[in-house]
Amino acid sequence: MVWGNGSADTADCEEVAAAVSEITRDAIGAEIELVRGQDAEQINLALTSGEHIDLLNYNNVSGQLATIVRNNYAMELDELVEQYGQGALEVIDPVDLDACRFSGKLYALPDQKDTSRNSGFSMRKDIVDELGIEVPEYGTYEDMHEILVKVHEAKPDMYCLVPSWANGGYQETLLIDPLGDNLGVLEDPLTDSTEVVNLYATDKYMEYAQMMYQWNQEGLVMPDATTTTENNLLSGNGFAMFENWKPGKEYENYKANGKEVVFMKLHEQNIKYTDLANGNSFCIPYSAEYPEKAMELWNLMYTDAEVSNLFINGIEGKHWVYADEEKTTITTPEGVDPNASGYSSVDWAWPNQQITPVWSGVDPDLWTKLNEFNKSGVASPAMGFSWDSNSVLNQVTACNNVVTEYNTALRWGMAGDPAEVIPQFLADLESAGINEVIAEKQAQLDEFLATKGDSAETETESSAAEE
């Protein structure tokens, strides 16, 4: 049984599973059952009750591999990968693979999605073109402010800046390594510094909060940004939103919102950190009935284009059709609503999108550019580190409650003057135990780095001895 991410009708899942099974019966001696569209509560219930899920996308349970491991949901993979996953290992970047280890043991394999990051703003192209706005490829918050002011003056009834998703959801534009949960971060992962600091006490957080407070006072922010229950707000009366960028992001937004977008990136340098590589993947749960077959199927998902395309895009003729004679691009069949086909295409949430056709309208070199983008990221000095909060779990829970109370409102400029609010935020964090959390995270990071250094030294000595 495979539990994947994204939504799909039960009948469509059964049809896809039947098509995959036609291949896997001969390839690995197994048939597939596919489930999609389950929320975190349903998945947690299934895992805690011991339901036989053989391969699970853990994104709906938690974006963090450490959480999956701490809850004893995932089994160790080293032996399974060694025996059944060699094809996958040929595809995966070793740097990303190491990010899927916890206490030195492998619990996941990284999807072939974006494992580097840049960030900035998506803006509706129709409004940009109508108002003759020049959008630089790389810009600053000041550049974005000028653009938002122009839109507000020309279209006072439009929401200039809207959440990335409901309830004030946003994608991080500050250049940090969150070290798993933002409770103790590397403030500038492009440097060699491995000092864990309180993000909310940094100058960059204060400056960001003050900027958003100003933007909100100027009417540039959606008034109910923190409470809206709507997603895909660019499809309505929204103009721009915070976004992470990767090659193909513009078309991904078009599929979600039905609007063409242009993107302004905030950072000249792309970054890599652990959460990007292991933040969305599959695991083999402890309750798996057929872990060996699950690993064999997982390996096929990385190496077999037909299997990968079926899981990602569904059935040819029903969910998609080829758009060219070379069979390198696909599109929605005539008369089918791409947002209601019965099988959503969430390509980044499956093991290897890079061996499937691209959608019509996307750069035909998308996968090459995505691969180059991933390799271009500068790795954080903490790359591969997975934070284990068990020893300070009460403090982490208390701190997260405080962050929930303050952070989203501050991020959207709706908490009042940051110069007055942030000191109270920090005081409440200290009372909740943020300093103990940071001290424990620093100790774990230091130990990880020391072990990593010892391993690298041993490998160097072994190589020298062989020569």
CSV table of C-alpha atoms in Angstrom, one decimal:
chain,number,residue,atom,x,y,z
A,1,MET,CA,0.0,0.0,0.0
A,2,VAL,CA,1.3,3.5,-1.0
A,3,TRP,CA,0.0,6.7,0.6
A,4,GLY,CA,0.9,9.7,-1.5
A,5,ASN,CA,0.5,13.4,-1.2
A,6,GLY,CA,-2.1,15.6,-3.0
A,7,SER,CA,-5.7,14.9,-3.8
A,8,ALA,CA,-7.3,12.3,-6.0
A,9,ASP,CA,-10.6,10.5,-6.4
A,10,THR,CA,-10.7,7.0,-5.1
A,11,ALA,CA,-11.7,5.6,-8.5
A,12,ASP,CA,-8.8,7.4,-10.2
A,13,CYS,CA,-6.3,6.1,-7.6
A,14,GLU,CA,-7.5,2.6,-8.3
A,15,GLU,CA,-7.1,3.1,-12.0
A,16,VAL,CA,-3.5,4.4,-11.5
A,17,ALA,CA,-2.7,1.6,-9.1
A,18,ALA,CA,-3.9,-1.0,-11.7
A,19,ALA,CA,-1.8,0.6,-14.4
A,20,VAL,CA,1.3,0.6,-12.1
A,21,SER,CA,0.6,-3.0,-11.1
A,22,GLU,CA,0.7,-4.1,-14.7
A,23,ILE,CA,4.3,-3.1,-14.6
A,24,THR,CA,5.3,-4.1,-11.1
A,25,ARG,CA,3.9,-7.7,-11.3
A,26,ASP,CA,6.7,-8.6,-13.6
A,27,ALA,CA,9.3,-6.1,-12.4
A,28,ILE,CA,9.2,-6.8,-8.7
A,29,GLY,CA,6.4,-9.4,-8.2
A,30,ALA,CA,4.0,-7.0,-6.4
A,31,GLU,CA,0.7,-5.3,-6.9
A,32,ILE,CA,0.0,-1.7,-5.8
A,33,GLU,CA,-2.8,-0.1,-3.7
A,34,LEU,CA,-2.7,3.7,-3.8
A,35,VAL,CA,-4.2,6.1,-1.4
A,36,ARG,CA,-4.1,10.0,-1.7
A,37,GLY,CA,-5.7,13.0,-0.1
A,38,GLN,CA,-5.4,11.9,3.6
A,39,ASP,CA,-4.9,14.6,6.2
A,40,ALA,CA,-2.4,14.5,9.1
A,41,GLU,CA,-5.0,13.3,11.6
A,42,GLN,CA,-6.1,10.4,9.4
A,43,ILE,CA,-2.4,9.4,8.7
A,44,ASN,CA,-1.4,9.7,12.4
A,45,LEU,CA,-4.4,7.5,13.3
A,46,ALA,CA,-3.4,4.9,10.7
A,47,LEU,CA,0.2,4.9,11.9
A,48,THR,CA,-0.5,4.6,15.6
A,49,SER,CA,-3.0,1.9,15.0
A,50,GLY,CA,-0.5,-0.2,13.1
A,51,GLU,CA,-2.2,-0.1,9.7
A,52,HIS,CA,-0.1,-1.8,7.0
A,53,ILE,CA,1.2,1.2,5.0
A,54,ASP,CA,4.2,0.1,3.1
A,55,LEU,CA,5.3,3.4,1.6
A,56,LEU,CA,4.2,6.8,3.0
A,57,ASN,CA,4.8,10.4,1.9
A,58,TYR,CA,5.3,12.0,5.3
A,59,ASN,CA,4.7,15.6,4.2
A,60,ASN,CA,1.1,15.5,5.5
A,61,VAL,CA,2.2,14.2,8.9
A,62,SER,CA,5.1,16.6,9.3
A,63,GLY,CA,7.5,18.4,7.1
A,64,GLN,CA,10.4,17.3,9.4
A,65,LEU,CA,12.0,13.9,9.1
A,66,ALA,CA,13.1,14.2,12.8
A,67,THR,CA,9.4,14.2,13.9
A,68,ILE,CA,8.7,11.1,11.9
A,69,VAL,CA,11.7,9.3,13.5
A,70,ARG,CA,11.0,10.5,17.0
A,71,ASN,CA,7.5,9.2,16.8
A,72,ASN,CA,8.8,5.8,15.7
A,73,TYR,CA,6.9,5.9,12.4
A,74,ALA,CA,9.8,5.1,10.1
A,75,MET,CA,12.1,2.1,9.9
A,76,GLU,CA,15.8,2.3,9.1
A,77,LEU,CA,16.7,2.0,5.5
A,78,ASP,CA,20.4,1.4,5.2
A,79,GLU,CA,20.2,-2.4,4.6
A,80,LEU,CA,17.1,-2.1,2.4
A,81,VAL,CA,18.7,0.5,0.2
A,82,GLU,CA,21.9,-1.4,-0.1
A,83,GLN,CA,20.0,-4.5,-1.3
A,84,TYR,CA,17.1,-3.0,-3.3
A,85,GLY,CA,17.8,0.7,-3.9
A,86,GLN,CA,21.0,0.9,-5.9
A,87,GLY,CA,19.2,2.5,-8.9
A,88,ALA,CA,17.9,5.3,-6.6
A,89,LEU,CA,21.4,5.9,-5.2
A,90,GLU,CA,22.7,6.5,-8.7
A,91,VAL,CA,20.2,9.3,-9.1
A,92,ILE,CA,20.4,11.0,-5.7
A,93,ASP,CA,23.0,13.6,-4.8
A,94,PRO,CA,25.0,12.2,-1.8
A,95,VAL,CA,24.8,15.6,-0.1
A,96,ASP,CA,21.0,15.4,-0.1
A,97,LEU,CA,21.1,11.7,0.9
A,98,ASP,CA,23.0,12.6,4.1
A,99,ALA,CA,20.3,15.1,5.0
A,100,CYS,CA,17.9,12.1,5.3
A,101,ARG,CA,20.0,10.5,8.1
A,102,PHE,CA,19.1,10.8,11.8
A,103,SER,CA,21.8,9.9,14.3
A,104,GLY,CA,23.7,8.5,11.4
A,105,LYS,CA,21.0,6.1,10.2
A,106,LEU,CA,19.0,6.5,6.9
A,107,TYR,CA,15.3,6.9,7.3
A,108,ALA,CA,14.2,8.5,4.0
A,109,LEU,CA,15.4,9.2,0.4
A,110,PRO,CA,15.2,12.7,-0.9
A,111,ASP,CA,12.8,13.5,-3.7
A,112,GLN,CA,14.3,14.9,-6.9
A,113,LYS,CA,12.6,18.2,-6.4
A,114,ASP,CA,14.2,21.6,-5.6
A,115,THR,CA,16.8,20.9,-2.9
A,116,SER,CA,18.3,24.4,-3.2
A,117,ARG,CA,16.4,27.6,-2.5
A,118,ASN,CA,16.0,31.2,-3.5
A,119,SER,CA,13.1,33.4,-2.4
A,120,GLY,CA,11.2,36.6,-3.3
A,121,PHE,CA,7.9,37.6,-4.6
A,122,SER,CA,5.4,36.3,-7.3
A,123,MET,CA,3.4,39.0,-9.0
A,124,ARG,CA,0.5,38.7,-11.4
A,125,LYS,CA,1.8,39.4,-14.9
A,126,ASP,CA,-1.4,40.9,-16.2
A,127,ILE,CA,-1.2,43.7,-13.6
A,128,VAL,CA,2.5,44.2,-14.1
A,129,ASP,CA,2.0,44.5,-17.9
A,130,GLU,CA,-1.1,46.7,-17.5
A,131,LEU,CA,0.8,49.2,-15.3
A,132,GLY,CA,4.1,49.0,-17.2
A,133,ILE,CA,6.0,47.9,-14.1
A,134,GLU,CA,9.6,46.9,-14.5
A,135,VAL,CA,10.3,43.8,-12.5
A,136,PRO,CA,14.0,43.0,-12.0
A,137,GLU,CA,15.2,39.4,-11.9
A,138,TYR,CA,17.0,40.2,-8.6
A,139,GLY,CA,15.7,43.0,-6.4
A,140,THR,CA,15.2,44.2,-2.8
A,141,TYR,CA,12.4,44.7,-0.4
A,142,GLU,CA,12.7,48.4,-1.3
A,143,ASP,CA,12.1,47.5,-4.9
A,144,MET,CA,9.1,45.5,-3.9
A,145,HIS,CA,7.7,48.3,-1.8
A,146,GLU,CA,7.8,50.6,-4.9
A,147,ILE,CA,5.9,48.1,-7.0
A,148,LEU,CA,3.3,47.6,-4.3
A,149,VAL,CA,2.8,51.3,-4.0
A,150,LYS,CA,2.3,51.7,-7.7
A,151,VAL,CA,-0.3,48.9,-7.7
A,152,HIS,CA,-2.1,50.4,-4.7
A,153,GLU,CA,-2.3,53.8,-6.3
A,154,ALA,CA,-3.6,52.4,-9.5
A,155,LYS,CA,-5.9,49.8,-8.0
A,156,PRO,CA,-6.9,50.8,-4.5
A,157,ASP,CA,-9.4,48.0,-4.2
A,158,MET,CA,-6.9,45.3,-4.9
A,159,TYR,CA,-5.1,43.3,-2.2
A,160,CYS,CA,-1.5,44.2,-3.1
A,161,LEU,CA,0.3,41.6,-0.9
A,162,VAL,CA,-1.6,38.4,0.1
A,163,PRO,CA,-0.7,35.2,2.0
A,164,SER,CA,0.8,32.2,0.2
A,165,TRP,CA,-1.9,30.1,1.7
A,166,ALA,CA,-4.7,30.4,4.3
A,167,ASN,CA,-4.3,31.9,7.8
A,168,GLY,CA,-1.4,34.1,7.0
A,169,GLY,CA,0.8,31.4,5.4
A,170,TYR,CA,4.0,32.7,4.0
A,171,GLN,CA,7.2,31.3,2.5
A,172,GLU,CA,10.4,32.4,4.2
A,173,THR,CA,12.3,35.2,2.5
A,174,LEU,CA,14.9,35.7,5.3
A,175,LEU,CA,18.2,34.0,4.4
A,176,ILE,CA,18.6,31.6,7.4
A,177,ASP,CA,19.0,27.9,8.1
A,178,PRO,CA,16.0,27.1,10.3
A,179,LEU,CA,17.7,24.0,11.8
A,180,GLY,CA,14.5,22.2,11.8
A,181,ASP,CA,12.0,24.4,13.6
A,182,ASN,CA,13.2,28.1,13.7
A,183,LEU,CA,13.8,27.7,17.5
A,184,GLY,CA,17.5,28.5,17.2
A,185,VAL,CA,18.8,29.1,13.7
A,186,LEU,CA,22.0,29.9,11.7
A,187,GLU,CA,21.5,33.6,11.0
A,188,ASP,CA,23.6,33.6,7.9
A,189,PRO,CA,24.2,30.1,6.4
A,190,LEU,CA,26.4,31.6,3.6
A,191,THR,CA,29.1,32.1,6.2
A,192,ASP,CA,31.1,29.5,8.2
A,193,SER,CA,29.4,30.5,11.5
A,194,THR,CA,27.8,27.7,13.3
A,195,GLU,CA,26.5,29.7,16.2
A,196,VAL,CA,22.8,28.9,17.0
A,197,VAL,CA,20.9,32.1,17.7
A,198,ASN,CA,17.4,33.2,18.5
A,199,LEU,CA,15.9,34.3,15.2
A,200,TYR,CA,13.3,36.5,16.8
A,201,ALA,CA,16.0,38.4,18.7
A,202,THR,CA,18.0,39.2,15.5
A,203,ASP,CA,18.2,42.6,13.8
A,204,LYS,CA,17.0,41.1,10.6
A,205,TYR,CA,13.8,39.9,12.2
A,206,MET,CA,13.1,43.3,13.8
A,207,GLU,CA,13.8,45.1,10.5
A,208,TYR,CA,11.5,42.7,8.7
A,209,ALA,CA,8.7,43.2,11.2
A,210,GLN,CA,9.1,46.9,11.1
A,211,MET,CA,8.9,46.8,7.3
A,212,MET,CA,5.7,44.8,7.3
A,213,TYR,CA,4.2,47.1,9.9
A,214,GLN,CA,4.9,50.0,7.6
A,215,TRP,CA,3.5,48.2,4.6
A,216,ASN,CA,0.4,47.4,6.5
A,217,GLN,CA,0.0,51.0,7.7
A,218,GLU,CA,0.2,52.0,4.1
A,219,GLY,CA,-2.6,49.7,3.0
A,220,LEU,CA,-0.4,47.4,1.0
A,221,VAL,CA,-1.3,44.2,2.9
A,222,MET,CA,-4.5,42.2,2.7
A,223,PRO,CA,-6.4,43.3,5.8
A,224,ASP,CA,-7.4,39.8,6.9
A,225,ALA,CA,-4.2,38.2,5.8
A,226,THR,CA,-3.8,36.3,9.1
A,227,THR,CA,-7.4,35.0,9.3
A,228,THR,CA,-8.4,34.3,5.7
A,229,THR,CA,-9.4,30.7,5.0
A,230,GLU,CA,-8.7,31.1,1.2
A,231,ASN,CA,-5.8,29.6,-0.7
A,232,ASN,CA,-4.6,30.6,-4.2
A,233,LEU,CA,-5.4,34.2,-3.6
A,234,LEU,CA,-3.7,35.4,-6.8
A,235,SER,CA,-6.6,33.8,-8.6
A,236,GLY,CA,-8.9,36.4,-7.1
A,237,ASN,CA,-8.1,40.0,-6.0
A,238,GLY,CA,-4.5,39.5,-5.0
A,239,PHE,CA,-1.5,40.9,-6.7
A,240,ALA,CA,1.7,39.5,-5.1
A,241,MET,CA,2.8,37.0,-2.5
A,242,PHE,CA,6.0,35.8,-0.8
A,243,GLU,CA,7.4,32.7,-2.6
A,244,ASN,CA,10.3,30.4,-2.8
A,245,TRP,CA,11.7,30.2,-6.3
A,246,LYS,CA,12.9,27.3,-8.4
A,247,PRO,CA,13.0,26.7,-12.2
A,248,GLY,CA,9.4,26.2,-13.3
A,249,LYS,CA,7.9,28.0,-10.3
A,250,GLU,CA,6.0,30.4,-12.6
A,251,TYR,CA,4.2,27.7,-14.4
A,252,GLU,CA,3.5,25.9,-11.1
A,253,ASN,CA,1.8,29.0,-9.9
A,254,TYR,CA,-0.2,29.3,-13.2
A,255,LYS,CA,-1.5,25.8,-12.6
A,256,ALA,CA,-2.6,26.6,-9.0
A,257,ASN,CA,-4.0,30.1,-9.6
A,258,GLY,CA,-4.9,30.3,-13.3
A,259,LYS,CA,-2.8,33.5,-13.6
A,260,GLU,CA,0.6,34.0,-15.2
A,261,VAL,CA,3.2,35.4,-12.8
A,262,VAL,CA,6.6,37.1,-12.9
A,263,PHE,CA,9.1,36.6,-10.1
A,264,MET,CA,11.6,38.9,-8.4
A,265,LYS,CA,14.3,37.0,-6.4
A,266,LEU,CA,15.8,38.6,-3.3
A,267,HIS,CA,19.1,36.7,-3.2
A,268,GLU,CA,21.9,36.4,-5.7
A,269,GLN,CA,23.1,33.2,-4.1
A,270,ASN,CA,21.0,30.0,-3.8
A,271,ILE,CA,21.2,28.1,-0.5
A,272,LYS,CA,21.0,24.4,0.6
A,273,TYR,CA,20.1,23.2,4.1
A,274,THR,CA,18.9,19.9,5.6
A,275,ASP,CA,15.2,20.7,5.7
A,276,LEU,CA,15.1,21.3,1.9
A,277,ALA,CA,16.4,17.8,1.1
A,278,ASN,CA,14.4,15.8,3.7
A,279,GLY,CA,11.4,18.1,4.1
A,280,ASN,CA,9.2,16.1,1.8
A,281,SER,CA,9.8,12.5,1.0
A,282,PHE,CA,8.6,9.0,1.6
A,283,CYS,CA,9.5,6.6,4.4
A,284,ILE,CA,8.7,2.9,5.0
A,285,PRO,CA,6.7,2.8,8.2
A,286,TYR,CA,7.4,0.3,11.0
A,287,SER,CA,3.9,-1.1,10.3
A,288,ALA,CA,4.8,-2.0,6.7
A,289,GLU,CA,3.7,-5.5,5.7
A,290,TYR,CA,6.1,-5.7,2.7
A,291,PRO,CA,9.1,-3.4,3.4
A,292,GLU,CA,11.3,-5.2,0.8
A,293,LYS,CA,8.7,-4.8,-1.9
A,294,ALA,CA,8.2,-1.2,-0.8
A,295,MET,CA,11.9,-0.5,-1.3
A,296,GLU,CA,11.9,-2.2,-4.7
A,297,LEU,CA,8.9,0.0,-5.8
A,298,TRP,CA,10.6,3.1,-4.4
A,299,ASN,CA,13.6,2.2,-6.5
A,300,LEU,CA,11.4,2.0,-9.6
A,301,MET,CA,9.9,5.4,-8.8
A,302,TYR,CA,13.4,6.8,-9.2
A,303,THR,CA,14.4,4.9,-12.3
A,304,ASP,CA,11.4,3.8,-14.3
A,305,ALA,CA,9.9,6.7,-16.3
A,306,GLU,CA,6.6,5.0,-16.9
A,307,VAL,CA,6.1,4.2,-13.3
A,308,SER,CA,7.0,7.7,-12.2
A,309,ASN,CA,4.7,9.3,-14.8
A,310,LEU,CA,1.8,7.2,-13.7
A,311,PHE,CA,2.2,8.1,-10.0
A,312,ILE,CA,2.7,11.8,-10.8
A,313,ASN,CA,0.4,12.5,-13.7
A,314,GLY,CA,-2.0,9.7,-13.9
A,315,ILE,CA,-3.6,7.9,-16.9
A,316,GLU,CA,-2.8,8.9,-20.5
A,317,GLY,CA,-6.0,10.0,-22.3
A,318,LYS,CA,-7.8,10.6,-19.0
A,319,HIS,CA,-5.6,12.9,-16.9
A,320,TRP,CA,-3.1,13.9,-19.6
A,321,VAL,CA,-2.2,13.5,-23.3
A,322,TYR,CA,1.0,14.1,-25.2
A,323,ALA,CA,1.3,17.5,-26.7
A,324,ASP,CA,4.1,16.8,-29.2
A,325,GLU,CA,5.2,13.9,-31.5
A,326,GLU,CA,8.4,13.5,-29.6
A,327,LYS,CA,6.4,12.7,-26.4
A,328,THR,CA,8.4,15.1,-24.3
A,329,THR,CA,5.5,17.4,-23.2
A,330,ILE,CA,2.0,16.7,-22.0
A,331,THR,CA,-1.2,18.7,-21.6
A,332,THR,CA,-4.7,18.2,-20.2
A,333,PRO,CA,-7.1,16.3,-22.5
A,334,GLU,CA,-9.6,18.4,-24.4
A,335,GLY,CA,-12.7,19.1,-22.3
A,336,VAL,CA,-11.0,18.2,-19.0
A,337,ASP,CA,-10.7,20.9,-16.3
A,338,PRO,CA,-7.0,20.7,-15.2
A,339,ASN,CA,-8.1,21.5,-11.6
A,340,ALA,CA,-10.8,18.9,-11.5
A,341,SER,CA,-9.4,15.9,-13.5
A,342,GLY,CA,-9.8,13.5,-10.6
A,343,TYR,CA,-6.0,13.1,-10.1
A,344,SER,CA,-3.9,16.1,-9.1
A,345,SER,CA,-0.4,16.5,-10.4
A,346,VAL,CA,1.9,17.3,-7.5
A,347,ASP,CA,5.1,16.5,-9.2
A,348,TRP,CA,7.5,17.6,-6.5
A,349,ALA,CA,5.9,15.3,-4.0
A,350,TRP,CA,7.0,12.1,-5.7
A,351,PRO,CA,10.5,10.6,-5.8
A,352,ASN,CA,11.6,11.6,-9.3
A,353,GLN,CA,9.7,14.1,-11.4
A,354,GLN,CA,12.8,14.6,-13.5
A,355,ILE,CA,12.2,11.5,-15.6
A,356,THR,CA,8.6,12.5,-16.6
A,357,PRO,CA,7.4,14.7,-19.5
A,358,VAL,CA,7.1,18.4,-18.7
A,359,TRP,CA,3.7,20.1,-19.1
A,360,SER,CA,3.0,22.1,-22.2
A,361,GLY,CA,4.0,25.8,-21.6
A,362,VAL,CA,6.9,24.8,-19.4
A,363,ASP,CA,10.5,25.3,-20.5
A,364,PRO,CA,11.4,22.0,-22.2
A,365,ASP,CA,14.8,22.2,-20.5
A,366,LEU,CA,13.1,22.4,-17.1
A,367,TRP,CA,14.6,19.2,-15.6
A,368,THR,CA,18.1,20.2,-16.7
A,369,LYS,CA,17.7,23.6,-15.2
A,370,LEU,CA,16.3,22.2,-12.0
A,371,ASN,CA,19.2,19.9,-11.7
A,372,GLU,CA,21.7,22.8,-12.2
A,373,PHE,CA,19.8,24.9,-9.7
A,374,ASN,CA,20.0,22.2,-7.1
A,375,LYS,CA,23.8,21.9,-7.6
A,376,SER,CA,24.2,25.6,-7.5
A,377,GLY,CA,23.1,26.0,-3.9
A,378,VAL,CA,25.8,26.8,-1.3
A,379,ALA,CA,25.4,24.2,1.5
A,380,SER,CA,24.8,25.5,5.0
A,381,PRO,CA,27.6,24.5,7.4
A,382,ALA,CA,24.9,22.6,9.2
A,383,MET,CA,23.9,20.6,6.1
A,384,GLY,CA,23.0,17.0,7.2
A,385,PHE,CA,22.2,18.0,10.8
A,386,SER,CA,18.8,16.8,12.1
A,387,TRP,CA,17.7,18.3,15.4
A,388,ASP,CA,16.3,16.0,18.1
A,389,SER,CA,14.2,18.0,20.5
A,390,ASN,CA,13.2,15.1,22.8
A,391,SER,CA,15.3,16.3,25.8
A,392,VAL,CA,13.7,19.7,25.7
A,393,LEU,CA,10.3,18.8,24.4
A,394,ASN,CA,8.3,20.7,27.0
A,395,GLN,CA,10.3,23.9,26.3
A,396,VAL,CA,9.9,23.4,22.5
A,397,THR,CA,6.1,23.0,22.9
A,398,ALA,CA,5.9,26.1,25.1
A,399,CYS,CA,8.1,28.1,22.7
A,400,ASN,CA,6.0,27.0,19.7
A,401,ASN,CA,2.9,28.2,21.5
A,402,VAL,CA,4.5,31.6,22.0
A,403,VAL,CA,5.7,31.8,18.4
A,404,THR,CA,2.1,31.0,17.3
A,405,GLU,CA,0.8,33.9,19.4
A,406,TYR,CA,3.2,36.5,18.0
A,407,ASN,CA,5.0,35.5,14.8
A,408,THR,CA,2.3,35.5,12.1
A,409,ALA,CA,0.8,38.8,13.3
A,410,LEU,CA,4.3,40.4,13.3
A,411,ARG,CA,5.1,38.9,9.9
A,412,TRP,CA,2.1,40.6,8.5
A,413,GLY,CA,2.5,43.9,10.4
A,414,MET,CA,-0.7,43.3,12.4
A,415,ALA,CA,0.7,43.0,15.9
A,416,GLY,CA,1.3,46.6,16.6
A,417,ASP,CA,4.6,48.5,16.7
A,418,PRO,CA,7.3,45.8,16.6
A,419,ALA,CA,9.5,48.0,18.8
A,420,GLU,CA,7.0,47.6,21.5
A,421,VAL,CA,5.7,44.0,20.7
A,422,ILE,CA,9.0,42.1,20.1
A,423,PRO,CA,10.5,42.8,23.5
A,424,GLN,CA,7.4,41.1,25.1
A,425,PHE,CA,7.6,38.3,22.5
A,426,LEU,CA,11.2,37.7,23.5
A,427,ALA,CA,10.4,37.8,27.2
A,428,ASP,CA,7.7,35.2,26.7
A,429,LEU,CA,10.1,33.1,24.7
A,430,GLU,CA,12.6,33.2,27.5
A,431,SER,CA,10.0,32.2,30.1
A,432,ALA,CA,9.0,29.3,27.8
A,433,GLY,CA,12.6,28.1,27.7
A,434,ILE,CA,14.1,29.3,24.4
A,435,ASN,CA,17.6,29.6,25.9
A,436,GLU,CA,17.5,25.9,27.0
A,437,VAL,CA,16.3,24.9,23.5
A,438,ILE,CA,19.1,26.9,21.8
A,439,ALA,CA,21.8,25.5,24.2
A,440,GLU,CA,20.7,21.9,23.5
A,441,LYS,CA,20.5,22.5,19.8
A,442,GLN,CA,24.0,24.1,19.8
A,443,ALA,CA,25.4,21.1,21.7
A,444,GLN,CA,23.9,18.7,19.3
A,445,LEU,CA,25.1,20.7,16.3
A,446,ASP,CA,28.7,20.9,17.8
A,447,GLU,CA,28.7,17.1,18.3
A,448,PHE,CA,27.4,16.5,14.7
A,449,LEU,CA,30.1,18.8,13.3
A,450,ALA,CA,32.8,17.1,15.3
A,451,THR,CA,31.7,13.7,14.2
A,452,LYS,CA,31.4,14.8,10.6
A,453,GLY,CA,34.9,16.2,10.8
A,454,ASP,CA,36.3,13.0,12.2
A,455,SER,CA,34.6,11.0,9.5
A,456,ALA,CA,36.0,13.2,6.8
A,457,GLU,CA,39.5,12.9,8.3
A,458,THR,CA,39.2,9.1,8.4
A,459,GLU,CA,38.1,9.0,4.7
A,460,THR,CA,41.0,11.2,3.7
A,461,GLU,CA,43.5,8.9,5.6
A,462,SER,CA,42.0,5.8,4.0
A,463,SER,CA,42.2,7.3,0.5
A,464,ALA,CA,45.8,8.3,1.2
A,465,ALA,CA,46.7,4.8,2.4
A,466,GLU,CA,45.1,3.2,-0.7
A,467,GLU,CA,47.3,5.4,-2.9
